[in-house]
Tab-separated table of C-alpha atoms and ligand atoms in Angstrom:
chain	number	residue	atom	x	y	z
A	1	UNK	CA	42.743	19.250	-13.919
A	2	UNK	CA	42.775	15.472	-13.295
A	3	UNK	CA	39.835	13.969	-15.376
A	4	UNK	CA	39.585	11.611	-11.946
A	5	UNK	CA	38.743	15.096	-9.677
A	6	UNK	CA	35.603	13.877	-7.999
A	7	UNK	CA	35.390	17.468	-6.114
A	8	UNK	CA	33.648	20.074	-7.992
A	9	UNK	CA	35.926	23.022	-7.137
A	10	UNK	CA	36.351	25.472	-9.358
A	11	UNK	CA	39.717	25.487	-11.754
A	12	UNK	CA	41.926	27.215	-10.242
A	13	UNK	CA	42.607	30.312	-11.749
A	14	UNK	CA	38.967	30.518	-13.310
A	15	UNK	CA	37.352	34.085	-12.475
A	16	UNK	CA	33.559	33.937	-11.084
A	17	UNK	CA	30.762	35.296	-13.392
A	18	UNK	CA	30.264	39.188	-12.574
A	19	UNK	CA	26.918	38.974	-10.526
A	20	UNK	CA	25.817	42.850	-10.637
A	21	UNK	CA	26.463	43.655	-14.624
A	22	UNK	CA	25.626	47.377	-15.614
A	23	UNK	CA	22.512	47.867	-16.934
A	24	UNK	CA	23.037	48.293	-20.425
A	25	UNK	CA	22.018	51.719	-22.408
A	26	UNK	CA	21.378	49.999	-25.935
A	27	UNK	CA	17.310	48.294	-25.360
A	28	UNK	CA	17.022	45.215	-27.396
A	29	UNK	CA	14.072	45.029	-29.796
A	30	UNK	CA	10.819	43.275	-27.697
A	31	UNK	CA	11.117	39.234	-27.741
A	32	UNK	CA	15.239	39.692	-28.147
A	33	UNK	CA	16.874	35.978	-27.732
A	34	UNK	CA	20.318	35.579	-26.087
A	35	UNK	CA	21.247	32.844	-28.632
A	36	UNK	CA	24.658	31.629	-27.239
A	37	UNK	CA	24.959	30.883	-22.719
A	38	UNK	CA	25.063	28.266	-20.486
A	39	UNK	CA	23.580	26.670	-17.645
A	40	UNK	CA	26.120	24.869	-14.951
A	41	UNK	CA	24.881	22.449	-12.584
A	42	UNK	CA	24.376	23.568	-9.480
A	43	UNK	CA	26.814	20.743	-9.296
A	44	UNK	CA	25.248	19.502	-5.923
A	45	UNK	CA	22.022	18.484	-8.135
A	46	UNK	CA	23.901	18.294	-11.401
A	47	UNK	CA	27.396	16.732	-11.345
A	48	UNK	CA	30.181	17.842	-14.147
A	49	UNK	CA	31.143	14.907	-16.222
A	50	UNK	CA	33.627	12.626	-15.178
A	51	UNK	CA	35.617	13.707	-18.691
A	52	UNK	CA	35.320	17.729	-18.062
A	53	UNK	CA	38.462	19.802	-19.064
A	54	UNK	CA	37.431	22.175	-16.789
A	55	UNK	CA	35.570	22.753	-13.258
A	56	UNK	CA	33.160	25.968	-13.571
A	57	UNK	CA	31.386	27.761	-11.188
A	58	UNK	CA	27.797	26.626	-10.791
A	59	UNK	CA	25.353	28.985	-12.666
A	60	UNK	CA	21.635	27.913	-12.143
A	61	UNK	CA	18.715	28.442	-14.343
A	62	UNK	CA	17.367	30.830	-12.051
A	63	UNK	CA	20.554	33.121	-12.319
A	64	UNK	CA	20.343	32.849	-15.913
A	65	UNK	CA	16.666	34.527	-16.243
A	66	UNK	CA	17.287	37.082	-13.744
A	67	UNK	CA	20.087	38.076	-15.774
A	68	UNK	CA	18.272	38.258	-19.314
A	69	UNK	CA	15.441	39.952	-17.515
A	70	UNK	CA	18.405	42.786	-16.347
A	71	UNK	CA	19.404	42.689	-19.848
A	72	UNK	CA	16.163	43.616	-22.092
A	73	UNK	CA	16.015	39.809	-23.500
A	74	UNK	CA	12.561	37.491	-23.615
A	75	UNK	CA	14.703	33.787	-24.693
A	76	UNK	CA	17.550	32.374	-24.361
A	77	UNK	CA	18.932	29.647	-26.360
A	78	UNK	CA	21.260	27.258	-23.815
A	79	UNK	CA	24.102	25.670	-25.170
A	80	UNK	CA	25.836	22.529	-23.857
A	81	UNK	CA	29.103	22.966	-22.554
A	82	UNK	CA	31.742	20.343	-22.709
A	83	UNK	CA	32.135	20.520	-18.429
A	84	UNK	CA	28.746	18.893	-18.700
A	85	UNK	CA	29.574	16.715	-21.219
A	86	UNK	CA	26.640	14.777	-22.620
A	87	UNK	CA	24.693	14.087	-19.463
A	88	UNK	CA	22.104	16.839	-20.740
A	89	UNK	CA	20.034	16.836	-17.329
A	90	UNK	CA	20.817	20.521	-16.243
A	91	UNK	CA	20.031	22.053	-19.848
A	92	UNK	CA	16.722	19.851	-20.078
A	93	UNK	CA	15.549	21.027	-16.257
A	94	UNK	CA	16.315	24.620	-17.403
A	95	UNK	CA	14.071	24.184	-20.811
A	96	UNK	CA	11.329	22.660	-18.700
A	97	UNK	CA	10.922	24.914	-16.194
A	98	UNK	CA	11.239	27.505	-18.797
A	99	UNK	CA	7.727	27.868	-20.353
A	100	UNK	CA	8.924	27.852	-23.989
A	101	UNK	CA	11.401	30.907	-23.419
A	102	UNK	CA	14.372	28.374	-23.615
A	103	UNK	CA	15.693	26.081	-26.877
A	104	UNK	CA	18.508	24.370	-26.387
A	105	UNK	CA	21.983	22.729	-27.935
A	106	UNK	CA	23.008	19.362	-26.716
A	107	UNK	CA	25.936	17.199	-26.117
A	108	UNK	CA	25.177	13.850	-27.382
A	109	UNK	CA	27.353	10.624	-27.745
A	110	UNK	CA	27.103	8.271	-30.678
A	111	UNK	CA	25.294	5.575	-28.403
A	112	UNK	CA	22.689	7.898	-28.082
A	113	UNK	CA	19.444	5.880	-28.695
A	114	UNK	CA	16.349	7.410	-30.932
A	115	UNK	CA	13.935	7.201	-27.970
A	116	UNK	CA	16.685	9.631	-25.995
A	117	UNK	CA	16.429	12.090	-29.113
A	118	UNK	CA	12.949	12.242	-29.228
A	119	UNK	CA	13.026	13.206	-25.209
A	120	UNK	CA	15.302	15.867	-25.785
A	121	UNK	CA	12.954	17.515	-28.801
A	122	UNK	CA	10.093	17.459	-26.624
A	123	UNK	CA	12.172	19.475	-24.347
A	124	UNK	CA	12.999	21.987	-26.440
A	125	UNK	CA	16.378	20.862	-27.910
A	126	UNK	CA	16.932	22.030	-31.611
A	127	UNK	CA	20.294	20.725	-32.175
A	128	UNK	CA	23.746	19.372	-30.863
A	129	UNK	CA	27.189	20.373	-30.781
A	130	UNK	CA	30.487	19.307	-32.145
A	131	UNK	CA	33.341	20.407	-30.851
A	132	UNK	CA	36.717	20.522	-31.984
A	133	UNK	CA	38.403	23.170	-29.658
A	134	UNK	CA	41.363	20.891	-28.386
A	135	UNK	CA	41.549	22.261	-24.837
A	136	UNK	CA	38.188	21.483	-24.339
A	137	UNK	CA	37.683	17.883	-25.639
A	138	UNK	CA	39.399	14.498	-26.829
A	139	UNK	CA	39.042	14.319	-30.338
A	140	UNK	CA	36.293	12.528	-31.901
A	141	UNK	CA	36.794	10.799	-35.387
A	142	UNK	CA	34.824	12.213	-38.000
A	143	UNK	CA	32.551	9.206	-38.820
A	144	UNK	CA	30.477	9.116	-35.768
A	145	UNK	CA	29.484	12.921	-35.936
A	146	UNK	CA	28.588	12.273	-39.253
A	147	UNK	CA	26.693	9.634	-38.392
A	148	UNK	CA	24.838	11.846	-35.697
A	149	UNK	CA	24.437	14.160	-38.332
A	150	UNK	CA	22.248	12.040	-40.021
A	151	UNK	CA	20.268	10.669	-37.449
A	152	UNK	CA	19.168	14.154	-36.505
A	153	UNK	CA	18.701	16.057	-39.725
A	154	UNK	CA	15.077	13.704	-39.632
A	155	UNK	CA	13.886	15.592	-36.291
A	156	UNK	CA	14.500	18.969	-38.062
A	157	UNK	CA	17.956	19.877	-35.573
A	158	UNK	CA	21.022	21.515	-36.818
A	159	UNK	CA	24.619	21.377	-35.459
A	160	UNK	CA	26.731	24.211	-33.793
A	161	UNK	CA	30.209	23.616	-34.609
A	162	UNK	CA	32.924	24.637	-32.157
A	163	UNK	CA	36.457	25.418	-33.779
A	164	UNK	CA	39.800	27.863	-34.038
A	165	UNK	CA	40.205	29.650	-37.324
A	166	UNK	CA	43.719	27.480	-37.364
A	167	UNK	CA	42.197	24.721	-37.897
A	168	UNK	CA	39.309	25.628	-40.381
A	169	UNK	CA	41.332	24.402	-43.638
A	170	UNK	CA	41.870	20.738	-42.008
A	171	UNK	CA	38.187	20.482	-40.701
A	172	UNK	CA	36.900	22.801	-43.608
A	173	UNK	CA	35.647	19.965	-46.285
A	174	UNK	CA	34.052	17.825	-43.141
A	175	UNK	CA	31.936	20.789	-42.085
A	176	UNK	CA	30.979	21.817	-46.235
A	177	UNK	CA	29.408	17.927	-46.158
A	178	UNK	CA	27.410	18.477	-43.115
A	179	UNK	CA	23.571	17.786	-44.284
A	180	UNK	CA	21.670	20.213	-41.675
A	181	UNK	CA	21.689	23.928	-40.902
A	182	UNK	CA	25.104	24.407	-39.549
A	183	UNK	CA	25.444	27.153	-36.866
A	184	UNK	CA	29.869	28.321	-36.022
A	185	UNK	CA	30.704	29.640	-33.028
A	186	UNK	CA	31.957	32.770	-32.246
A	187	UNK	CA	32.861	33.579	-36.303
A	188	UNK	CA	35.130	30.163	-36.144
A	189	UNK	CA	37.255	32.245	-33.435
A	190	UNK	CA	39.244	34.465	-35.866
A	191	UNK	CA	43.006	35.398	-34.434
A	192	UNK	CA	42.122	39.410	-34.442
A	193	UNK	CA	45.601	40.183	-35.098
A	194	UNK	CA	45.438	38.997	-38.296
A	195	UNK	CA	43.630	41.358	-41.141
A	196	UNK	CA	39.885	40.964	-41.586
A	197	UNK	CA	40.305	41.074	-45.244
A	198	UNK	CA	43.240	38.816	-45.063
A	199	UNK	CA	43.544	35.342	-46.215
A	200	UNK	CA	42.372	33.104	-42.728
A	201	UNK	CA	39.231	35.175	-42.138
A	202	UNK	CA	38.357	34.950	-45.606
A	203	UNK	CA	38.348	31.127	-45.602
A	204	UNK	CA	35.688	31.462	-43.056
A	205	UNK	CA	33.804	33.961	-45.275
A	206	UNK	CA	34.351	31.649	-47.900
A	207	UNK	CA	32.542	28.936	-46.004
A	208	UNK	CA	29.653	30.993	-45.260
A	209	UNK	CA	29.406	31.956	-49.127
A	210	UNK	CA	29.128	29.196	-50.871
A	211	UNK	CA	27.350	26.891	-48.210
A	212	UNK	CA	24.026	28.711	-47.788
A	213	UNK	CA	23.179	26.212	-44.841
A	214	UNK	CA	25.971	27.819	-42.757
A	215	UNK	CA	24.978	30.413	-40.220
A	216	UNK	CA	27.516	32.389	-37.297
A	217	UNK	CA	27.336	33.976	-34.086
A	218	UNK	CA	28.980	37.263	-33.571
A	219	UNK	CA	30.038	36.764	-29.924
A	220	UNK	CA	32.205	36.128	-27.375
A	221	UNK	CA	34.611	39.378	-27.908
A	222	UNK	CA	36.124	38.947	-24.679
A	223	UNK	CA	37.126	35.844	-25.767
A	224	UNK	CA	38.948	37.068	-28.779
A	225	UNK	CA	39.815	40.387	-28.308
A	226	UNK	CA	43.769	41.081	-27.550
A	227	UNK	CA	42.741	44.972	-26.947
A	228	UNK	CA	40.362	43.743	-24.169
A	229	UNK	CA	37.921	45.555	-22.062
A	230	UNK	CA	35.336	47.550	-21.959
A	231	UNK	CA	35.311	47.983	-26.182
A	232	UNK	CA	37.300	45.101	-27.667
A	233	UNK	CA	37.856	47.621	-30.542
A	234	UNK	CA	40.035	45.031	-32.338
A	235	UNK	CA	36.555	42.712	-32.552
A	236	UNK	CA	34.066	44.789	-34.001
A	237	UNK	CA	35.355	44.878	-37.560
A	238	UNK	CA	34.865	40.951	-37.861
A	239	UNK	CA	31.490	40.930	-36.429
A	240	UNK	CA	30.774	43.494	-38.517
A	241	UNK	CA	31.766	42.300	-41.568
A	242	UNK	CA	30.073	39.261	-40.606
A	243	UNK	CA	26.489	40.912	-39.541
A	244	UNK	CA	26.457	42.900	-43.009
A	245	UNK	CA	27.692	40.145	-45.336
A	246	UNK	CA	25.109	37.965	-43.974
A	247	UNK	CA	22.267	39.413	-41.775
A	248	UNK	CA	19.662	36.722	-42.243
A	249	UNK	CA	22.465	34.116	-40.987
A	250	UNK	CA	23.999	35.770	-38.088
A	251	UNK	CA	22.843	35.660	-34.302
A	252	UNK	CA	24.236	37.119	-30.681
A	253	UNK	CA	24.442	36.025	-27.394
A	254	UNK	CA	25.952	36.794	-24.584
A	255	UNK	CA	28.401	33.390	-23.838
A	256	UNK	CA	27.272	34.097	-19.977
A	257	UNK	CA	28.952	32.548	-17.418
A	258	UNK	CA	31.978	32.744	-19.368
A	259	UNK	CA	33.566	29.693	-18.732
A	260	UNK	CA	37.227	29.636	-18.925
A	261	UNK	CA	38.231	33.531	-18.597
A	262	UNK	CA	41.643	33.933	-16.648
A	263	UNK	CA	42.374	37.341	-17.379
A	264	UNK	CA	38.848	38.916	-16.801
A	265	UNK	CA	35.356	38.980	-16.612
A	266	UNK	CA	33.281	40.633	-19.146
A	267	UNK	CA	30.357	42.718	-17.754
A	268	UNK	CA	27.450	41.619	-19.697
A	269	UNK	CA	25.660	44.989	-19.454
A	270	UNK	CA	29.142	46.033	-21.902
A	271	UNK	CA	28.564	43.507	-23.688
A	272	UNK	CA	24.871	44.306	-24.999
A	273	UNK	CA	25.879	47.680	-25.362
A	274	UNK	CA	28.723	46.157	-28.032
A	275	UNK	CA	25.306	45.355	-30.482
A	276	UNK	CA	25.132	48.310	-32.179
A	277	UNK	CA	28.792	48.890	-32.964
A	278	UNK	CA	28.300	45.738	-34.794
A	279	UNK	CA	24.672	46.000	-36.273
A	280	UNK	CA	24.552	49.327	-36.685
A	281	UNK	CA	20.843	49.573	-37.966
A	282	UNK	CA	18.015	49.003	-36.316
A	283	UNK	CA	16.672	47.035	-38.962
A	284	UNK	CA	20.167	44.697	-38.583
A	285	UNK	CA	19.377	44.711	-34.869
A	286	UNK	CA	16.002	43.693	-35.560
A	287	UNK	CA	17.387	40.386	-37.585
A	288	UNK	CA	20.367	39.765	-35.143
A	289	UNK	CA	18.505	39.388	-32.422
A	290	UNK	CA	14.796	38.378	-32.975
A	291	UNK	CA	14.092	37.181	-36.546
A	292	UNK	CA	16.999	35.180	-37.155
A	293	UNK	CA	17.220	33.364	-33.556
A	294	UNK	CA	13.130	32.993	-33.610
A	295	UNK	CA	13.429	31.452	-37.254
A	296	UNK	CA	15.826	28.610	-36.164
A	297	UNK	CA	14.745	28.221	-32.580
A	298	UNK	CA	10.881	28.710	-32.549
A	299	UNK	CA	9.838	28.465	-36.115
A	300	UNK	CA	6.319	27.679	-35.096
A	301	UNK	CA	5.877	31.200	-33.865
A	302	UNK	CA	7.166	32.797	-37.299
A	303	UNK	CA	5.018	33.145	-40.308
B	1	0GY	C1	31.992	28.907	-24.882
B	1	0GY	C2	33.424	28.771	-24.948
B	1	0GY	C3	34.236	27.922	-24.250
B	1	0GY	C4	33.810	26.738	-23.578
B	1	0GY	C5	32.894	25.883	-24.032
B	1	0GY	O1	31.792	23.878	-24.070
B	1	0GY	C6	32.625	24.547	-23.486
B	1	0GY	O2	33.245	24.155	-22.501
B	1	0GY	O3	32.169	26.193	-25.068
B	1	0GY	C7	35.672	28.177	-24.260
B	1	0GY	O4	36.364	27.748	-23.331
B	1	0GY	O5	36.169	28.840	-25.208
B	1	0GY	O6	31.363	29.115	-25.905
B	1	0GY	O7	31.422	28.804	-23.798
């Protein structure tokens, strides 16, 4: 779309969120956090940035908890998505009105003063994201994140990085110099065709290896899977590998609304009931979803 659109219709071609999910037969451990969704406007109160890729459908706070109460989850971590660019309004209203259930990711722009930061922490944001997927955004050079970088490793946030596994070994040394708890996206978005023990995936187990400060999500399989729907077979052996190679670093969510699916809409109920295929213990669960998440999100509540 035209960067210029001043209407807030939906892309064309952009499904709508399912809004009656299955109810899921896998029950998440008590106080299970949905560590990776969105909020979107409602755009009436909360206009998409002028610079948006991308026109979604609205998806309120309100839709959000009803959903995660359908699911078996207690928090949600809500993650700033590049249609809202960094006006961070809707996420903060949603982590207000949340009473602590919510910790958020935001979009932030090197202008961004120190008294803006503060606000943000006292609303419950714990970091901010970078992304380098190059549908979504205009490239950024690499100074100014790092510069953000610094200026937020004082309040105690970490970054979320946002990439393809084709680009890993351009942006690989930039990310290894990051000074904060660095949390990848959907496992760096690995091309499933391609062998889990082969030589691109491994770069991205490398990277979790030897940089202790790195942590992943195992989500979005709708996003990556070329077998598709309902089981995204072809997924499960990454997040797998990922979830017992590192199970103190690793974290789920569900992605809800989906932004940007063309071909079709997960059911989120499917979804949850993906967990165990890819922790398959209940003491994996048990990290995955509540001990990692409540670590990095509400430390204060953790021994
Ligand atoms: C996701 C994935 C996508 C979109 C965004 O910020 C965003 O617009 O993250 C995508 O299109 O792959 O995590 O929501």
């Amino acid at each position: 779309m035209s960067a210029a659109t001043s209407e807030f219709e939906k892309t064309p071609g952009w499904l709508d969120w399912d809004p009656d999910p299955s109810k899921p037969s896998f029950v998440p451990p008590a106080g299970a956090v949905d560590a990776h969704c969105h909020v979107f406007g409602p755009a009436s109160k909360f206009p998409y940035a002028l610079e948006r890729k991308y026109t979604p459908c609205d998806a309120s706070r309100e839709q959000l908890v009803a959903l995660r109460q359908h699911l078996g989850f207690a928090r949600n971590v809500v993650v700033q998505a590049t249609c809202h660019g960094a006006d961070n309004r809707a996420l903060v209203d949603a982590l207000e009105h949340s009473d602590g259930t919510m910790r958020g990711i935001a979009g932030v722009k090197p202008a961004v003063t120190d008294a803006e930061l503060e606000a943000l922490d006292t609303a419950g944001v714990r970091g901010v994201r970078f992304n380098f997927v190059k549908r979504l955004v205009d490239a950024l050079p690499r100074e100014p994140l790092a510069e953000i970088a610094r200026r937020i490793a004082p309040l105690g946030w970490h970054i979320v990085i946002y990439f393809e596994a084709q680009e890993l070994p351009e942006l690989y040394e930039f990310f290894a110099s990051l000074p904060t708890t660095v949390v990848v996206d959907h496992m760096g978005r690995p091309d499933v065709e391609k062998p889990v023990d082969g030589p691109e995936f491994e770069l991205f187990l490398r990277l979790m290896r030897e940089h202790s400060n790195f942590w992943s999500k195992v989500t979005c399989p709708e996003r990556l899977s070329v077998d598709g729907p309902p089981d995204y077979a072809d997924v499960v052996p990454f997040a797998r590998r990922v979830v017992e190679e590192f199970p103190d670093r690793v974290l789920w969510g569900t992605d809800w609304p989906h932004p940007n699916m063309k071909t079709h809409m997960p059911d989120d109920g499917k979804l949850v009931d993906m967990i165990p295929r890819i922790a398959t213990t209940t003491e994996l669960q048990q990290q995955l979803l509540v001990d990692n998440p409540m670590r990095l999100y509400w430390p204060e509540e953790t021994a």
